[in-house]
Short mmCIF file of C-alpha atoms in Angstrom, two decimals:
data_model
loop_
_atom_site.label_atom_id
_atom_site.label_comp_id
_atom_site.label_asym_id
_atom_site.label_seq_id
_atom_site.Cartn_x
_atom_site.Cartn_y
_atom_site.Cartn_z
CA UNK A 54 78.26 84.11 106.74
CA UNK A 55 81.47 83.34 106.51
CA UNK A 56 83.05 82.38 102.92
CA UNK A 57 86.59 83.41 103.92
CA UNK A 58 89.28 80.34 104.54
CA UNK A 59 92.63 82.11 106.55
CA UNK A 60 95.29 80.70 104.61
CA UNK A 61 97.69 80.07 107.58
CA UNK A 62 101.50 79.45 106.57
CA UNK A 63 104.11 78.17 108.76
CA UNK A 64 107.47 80.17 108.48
CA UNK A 65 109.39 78.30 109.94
CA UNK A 66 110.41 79.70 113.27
CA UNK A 67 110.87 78.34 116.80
CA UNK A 68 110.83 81.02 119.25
CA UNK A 69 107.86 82.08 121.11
CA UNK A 70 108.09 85.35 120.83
CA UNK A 71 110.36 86.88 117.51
CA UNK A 72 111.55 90.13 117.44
CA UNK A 73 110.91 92.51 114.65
CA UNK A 74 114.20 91.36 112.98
CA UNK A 75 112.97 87.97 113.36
CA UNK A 76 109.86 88.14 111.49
CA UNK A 77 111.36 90.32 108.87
CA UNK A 78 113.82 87.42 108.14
CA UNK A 79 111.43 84.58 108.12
CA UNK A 80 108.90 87.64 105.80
CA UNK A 81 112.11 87.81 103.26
CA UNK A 82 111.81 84.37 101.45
CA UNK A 83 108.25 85.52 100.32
CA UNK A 84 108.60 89.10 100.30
CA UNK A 85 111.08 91.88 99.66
CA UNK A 86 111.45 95.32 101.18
CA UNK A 87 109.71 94.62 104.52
CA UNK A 88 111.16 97.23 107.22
CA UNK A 89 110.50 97.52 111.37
CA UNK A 90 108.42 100.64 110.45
CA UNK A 91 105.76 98.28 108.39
CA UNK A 92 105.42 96.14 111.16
CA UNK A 93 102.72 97.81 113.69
CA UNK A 94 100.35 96.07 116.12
CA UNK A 95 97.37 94.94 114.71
CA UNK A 96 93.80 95.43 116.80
CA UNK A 97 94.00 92.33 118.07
CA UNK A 98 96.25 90.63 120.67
CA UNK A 99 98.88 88.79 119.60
CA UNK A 100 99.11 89.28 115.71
CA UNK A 101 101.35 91.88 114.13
CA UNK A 102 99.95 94.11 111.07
CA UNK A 103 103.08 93.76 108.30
CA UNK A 104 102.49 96.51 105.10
CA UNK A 105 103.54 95.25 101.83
CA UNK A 106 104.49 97.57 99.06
CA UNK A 107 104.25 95.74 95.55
CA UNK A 108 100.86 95.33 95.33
CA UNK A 109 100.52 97.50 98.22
CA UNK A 110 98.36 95.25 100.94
CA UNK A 111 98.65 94.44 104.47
CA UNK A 112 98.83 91.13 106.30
CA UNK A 113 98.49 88.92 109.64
CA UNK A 114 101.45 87.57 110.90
CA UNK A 115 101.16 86.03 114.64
CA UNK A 116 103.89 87.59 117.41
CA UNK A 117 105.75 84.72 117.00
CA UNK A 118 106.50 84.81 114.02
CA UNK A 119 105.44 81.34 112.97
CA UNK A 120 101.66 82.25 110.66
CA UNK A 121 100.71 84.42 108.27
CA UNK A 122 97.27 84.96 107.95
CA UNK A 123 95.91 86.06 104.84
CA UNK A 124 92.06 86.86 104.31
CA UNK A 125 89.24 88.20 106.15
CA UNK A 126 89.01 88.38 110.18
CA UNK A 127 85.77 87.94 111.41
CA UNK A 128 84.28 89.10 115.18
CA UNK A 129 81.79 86.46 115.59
CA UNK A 130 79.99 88.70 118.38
CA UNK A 131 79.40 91.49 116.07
CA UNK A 132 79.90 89.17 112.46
CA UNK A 133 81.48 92.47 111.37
CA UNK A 134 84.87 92.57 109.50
CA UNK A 135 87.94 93.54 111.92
CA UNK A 136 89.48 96.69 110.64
CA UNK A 137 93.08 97.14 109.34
CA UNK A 138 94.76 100.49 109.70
CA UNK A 139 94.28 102.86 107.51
CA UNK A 140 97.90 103.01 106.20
CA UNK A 141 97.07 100.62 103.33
CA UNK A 142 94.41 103.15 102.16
CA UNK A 143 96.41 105.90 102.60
CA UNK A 144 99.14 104.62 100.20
CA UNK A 145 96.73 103.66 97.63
CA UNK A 146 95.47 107.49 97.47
CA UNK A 147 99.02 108.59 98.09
CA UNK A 148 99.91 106.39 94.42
CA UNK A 149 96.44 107.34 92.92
CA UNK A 150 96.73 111.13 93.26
CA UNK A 151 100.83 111.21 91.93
CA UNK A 152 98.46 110.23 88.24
CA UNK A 153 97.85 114.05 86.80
CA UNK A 154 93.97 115.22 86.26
CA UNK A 155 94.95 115.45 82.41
CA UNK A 156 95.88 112.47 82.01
CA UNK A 157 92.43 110.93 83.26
CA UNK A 158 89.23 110.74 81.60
CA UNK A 159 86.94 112.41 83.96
CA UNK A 160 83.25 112.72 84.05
CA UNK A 161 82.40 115.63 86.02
CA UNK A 162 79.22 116.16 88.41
CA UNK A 163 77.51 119.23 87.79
CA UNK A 164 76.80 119.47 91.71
CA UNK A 165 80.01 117.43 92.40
CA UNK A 166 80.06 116.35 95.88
CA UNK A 167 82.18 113.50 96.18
CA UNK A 168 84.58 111.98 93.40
CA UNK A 169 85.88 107.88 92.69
CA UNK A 170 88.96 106.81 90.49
CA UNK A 171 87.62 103.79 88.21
CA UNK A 172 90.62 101.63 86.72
CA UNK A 173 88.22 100.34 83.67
CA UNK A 174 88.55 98.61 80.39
CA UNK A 175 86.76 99.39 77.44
CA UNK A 176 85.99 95.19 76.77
CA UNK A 177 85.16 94.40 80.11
CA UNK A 178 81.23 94.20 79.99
CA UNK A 179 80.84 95.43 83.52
CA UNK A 180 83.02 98.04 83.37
CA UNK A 181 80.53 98.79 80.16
CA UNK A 182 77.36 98.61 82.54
CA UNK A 183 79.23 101.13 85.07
CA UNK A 184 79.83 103.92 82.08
CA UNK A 185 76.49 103.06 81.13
CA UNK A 186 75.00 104.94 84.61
CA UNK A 187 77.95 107.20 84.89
CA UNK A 188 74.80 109.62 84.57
CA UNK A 189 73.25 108.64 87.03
CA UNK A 190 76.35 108.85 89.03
CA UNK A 191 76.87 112.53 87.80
CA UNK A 192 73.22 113.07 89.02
CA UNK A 193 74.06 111.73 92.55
CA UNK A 194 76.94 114.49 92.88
CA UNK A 195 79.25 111.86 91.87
CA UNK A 196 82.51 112.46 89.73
CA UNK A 197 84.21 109.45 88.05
CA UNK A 198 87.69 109.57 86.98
CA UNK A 199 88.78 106.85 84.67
CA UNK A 200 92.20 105.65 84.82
CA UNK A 201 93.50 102.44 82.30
CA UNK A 202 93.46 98.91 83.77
CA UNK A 203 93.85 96.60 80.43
CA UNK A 204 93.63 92.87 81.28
CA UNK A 205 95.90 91.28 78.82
CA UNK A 206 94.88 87.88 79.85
CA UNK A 207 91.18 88.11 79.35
CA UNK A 208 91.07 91.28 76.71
CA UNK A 209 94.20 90.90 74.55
CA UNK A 210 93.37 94.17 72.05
CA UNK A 211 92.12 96.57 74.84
CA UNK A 212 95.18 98.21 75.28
CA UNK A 213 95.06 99.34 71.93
CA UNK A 214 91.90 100.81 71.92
CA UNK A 215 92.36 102.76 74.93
CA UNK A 216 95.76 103.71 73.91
CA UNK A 217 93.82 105.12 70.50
CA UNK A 218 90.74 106.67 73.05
CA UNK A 219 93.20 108.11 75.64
CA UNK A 220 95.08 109.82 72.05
CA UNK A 221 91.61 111.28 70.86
CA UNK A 222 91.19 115.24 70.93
CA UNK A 223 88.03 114.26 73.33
CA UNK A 224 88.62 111.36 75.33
CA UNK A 225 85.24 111.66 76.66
CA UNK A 226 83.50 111.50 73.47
CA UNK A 227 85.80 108.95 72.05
CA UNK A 228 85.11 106.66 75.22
CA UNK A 229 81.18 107.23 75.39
CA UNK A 230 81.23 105.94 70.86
CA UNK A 231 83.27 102.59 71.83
CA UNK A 232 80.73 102.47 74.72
CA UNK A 233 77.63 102.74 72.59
CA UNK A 234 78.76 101.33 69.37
CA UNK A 235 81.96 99.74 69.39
CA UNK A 236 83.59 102.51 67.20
CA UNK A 237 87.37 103.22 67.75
CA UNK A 238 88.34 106.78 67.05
CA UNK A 239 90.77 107.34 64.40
CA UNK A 240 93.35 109.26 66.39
CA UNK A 241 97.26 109.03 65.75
CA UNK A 242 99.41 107.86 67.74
CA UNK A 243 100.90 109.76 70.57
CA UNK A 244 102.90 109.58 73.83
CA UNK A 245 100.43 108.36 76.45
CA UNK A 246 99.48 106.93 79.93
CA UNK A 247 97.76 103.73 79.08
CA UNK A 248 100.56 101.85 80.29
CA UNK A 249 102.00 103.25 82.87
CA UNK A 250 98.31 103.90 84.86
CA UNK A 251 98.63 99.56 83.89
CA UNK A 252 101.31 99.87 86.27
CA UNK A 253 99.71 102.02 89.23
CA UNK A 254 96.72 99.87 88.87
CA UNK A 255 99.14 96.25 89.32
CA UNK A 256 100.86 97.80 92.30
CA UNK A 257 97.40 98.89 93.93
CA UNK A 258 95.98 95.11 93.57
CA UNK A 259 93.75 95.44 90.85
CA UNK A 260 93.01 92.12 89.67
CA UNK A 261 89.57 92.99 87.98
CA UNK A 262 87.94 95.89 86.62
CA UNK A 263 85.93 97.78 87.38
CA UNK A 264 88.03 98.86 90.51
CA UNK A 265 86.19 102.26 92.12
CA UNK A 266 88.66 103.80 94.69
CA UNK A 267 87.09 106.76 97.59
CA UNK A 268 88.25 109.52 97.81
CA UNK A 269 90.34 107.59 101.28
CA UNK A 270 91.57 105.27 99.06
CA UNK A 271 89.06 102.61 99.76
CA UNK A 272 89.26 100.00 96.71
CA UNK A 273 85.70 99.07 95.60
CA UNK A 274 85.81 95.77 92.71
CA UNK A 275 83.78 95.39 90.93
CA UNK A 276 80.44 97.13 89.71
CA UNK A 277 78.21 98.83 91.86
CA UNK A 278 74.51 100.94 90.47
CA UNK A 279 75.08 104.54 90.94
CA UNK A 280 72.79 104.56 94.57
CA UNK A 281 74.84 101.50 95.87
CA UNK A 282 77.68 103.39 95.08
CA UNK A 283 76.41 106.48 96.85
CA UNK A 284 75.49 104.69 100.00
CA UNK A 285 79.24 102.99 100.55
CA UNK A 286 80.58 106.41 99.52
CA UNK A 287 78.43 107.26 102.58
CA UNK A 288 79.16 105.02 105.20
CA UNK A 289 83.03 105.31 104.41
CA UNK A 290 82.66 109.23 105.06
CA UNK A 291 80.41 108.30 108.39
CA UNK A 292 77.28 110.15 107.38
#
């Protein structure tokens, strides 16, 4: 059940109870730009809730300043996942919705009822098996906008190729041939937002792609089939 080690640090601190100032100091030697406002009570006794900003993420660190706890906390009564607060989210939508609607490639619903982001790259072979049911997505009511997420390490030339997609006169048709058949359009060059969506997607925590983000910001890796996708779009809405 559970597959998540806490990865508990000591910061070197000896009081038994540090102030805000306190943990912010020991914080600094690991991590820049932490203020008193990112520093909130988490829902559990004891343990502080500390926002980070680049990659936006929130961690554990206890009251005393002296752990950090990084991973998944587990109630063992209810083997359910304890909650965060929803700040995290919030700034992820916040820094997904500053990226303009023309500068995405979007796949609209024709009964659009809900919509995801998808940071993808064109030679990732799942994010290939998600365009491959954007259809069915699209007959679910879901939208996708894509957004460029490039993994240099893994898929040296995709950046490229999207740059050359994103540069077509129809991205969408440009993205669905190098889908199907491998075929890069032969657009020129011109000023666009492969790179900097890179960017977004770095300081958001994409490590992977396909990353699917709701519509509250929750960050989905990986692929999901269009009705799995539908049914965590559903609990995260509470219907």
């Amino acid at each position: 059940m559970i597959k998540s080690l806490l990865l508990v640090i000591a910061l070197l601190s000896n009081s038994a109870f540090a102030t805000k100032d306190e943990v912010i100091q020991n914080l600094s030697r690991f991590f820049n730009g932490i203020d008193k406002k990112d520093i909130t009570d988490s829902p559990f006794k004891g343990v502080y809730e500390v926002i980070t900003y680049n990659p936006i993420d929130s961690m554990l660190i206890s009251e005393d300043g002296q752990y950090l706890i990084q991973g998944d906390v587990i109630n063992i009564k209810t083997r359910s996942l304890i909650q965060k607060s929803s700040k995290v989210k919030n700034l992820k939508l916040a820094l997904i919705n500053t990226i303009k609607d023309s500068d995405k490639i979007i796949y609209k619903a024709q009964n659009e009822k809900y919509q995801v982001h998808v940071f993808t790259d064109v030679d990732c072979p799942y994010c290939r098996k998600l365009h491959n049911s954007i259809g069915q997505m699209n007959d679910l009511g879901i939208s996708v906008k894509y957004l460029a997420s490039p993994l240099a390490s893994l898929h040296p030339k995709a950046q490229a190729k999207m740059q050359k997609i994103w540069c077509a006169d129809d991205r969408n048709q440009a993205m669905d041939d190098y889908n199907d058949s491998g075929t890069i359009v032969d657009a020129p060059n011109c000023d666009n937002p492969v790179a900097d969506q890179l960017a977004i997607s770095k300081q958001l925590g994409v490590t992977g792609t396909p990353a699917i983000f709701l519509s509250d910001g929750t960050h989905l890796p990986g692929f999901l089939p269009a009705d799995k996708l539908l049914s965590k779009i559903l609990v995260t809405l509470g219907k």
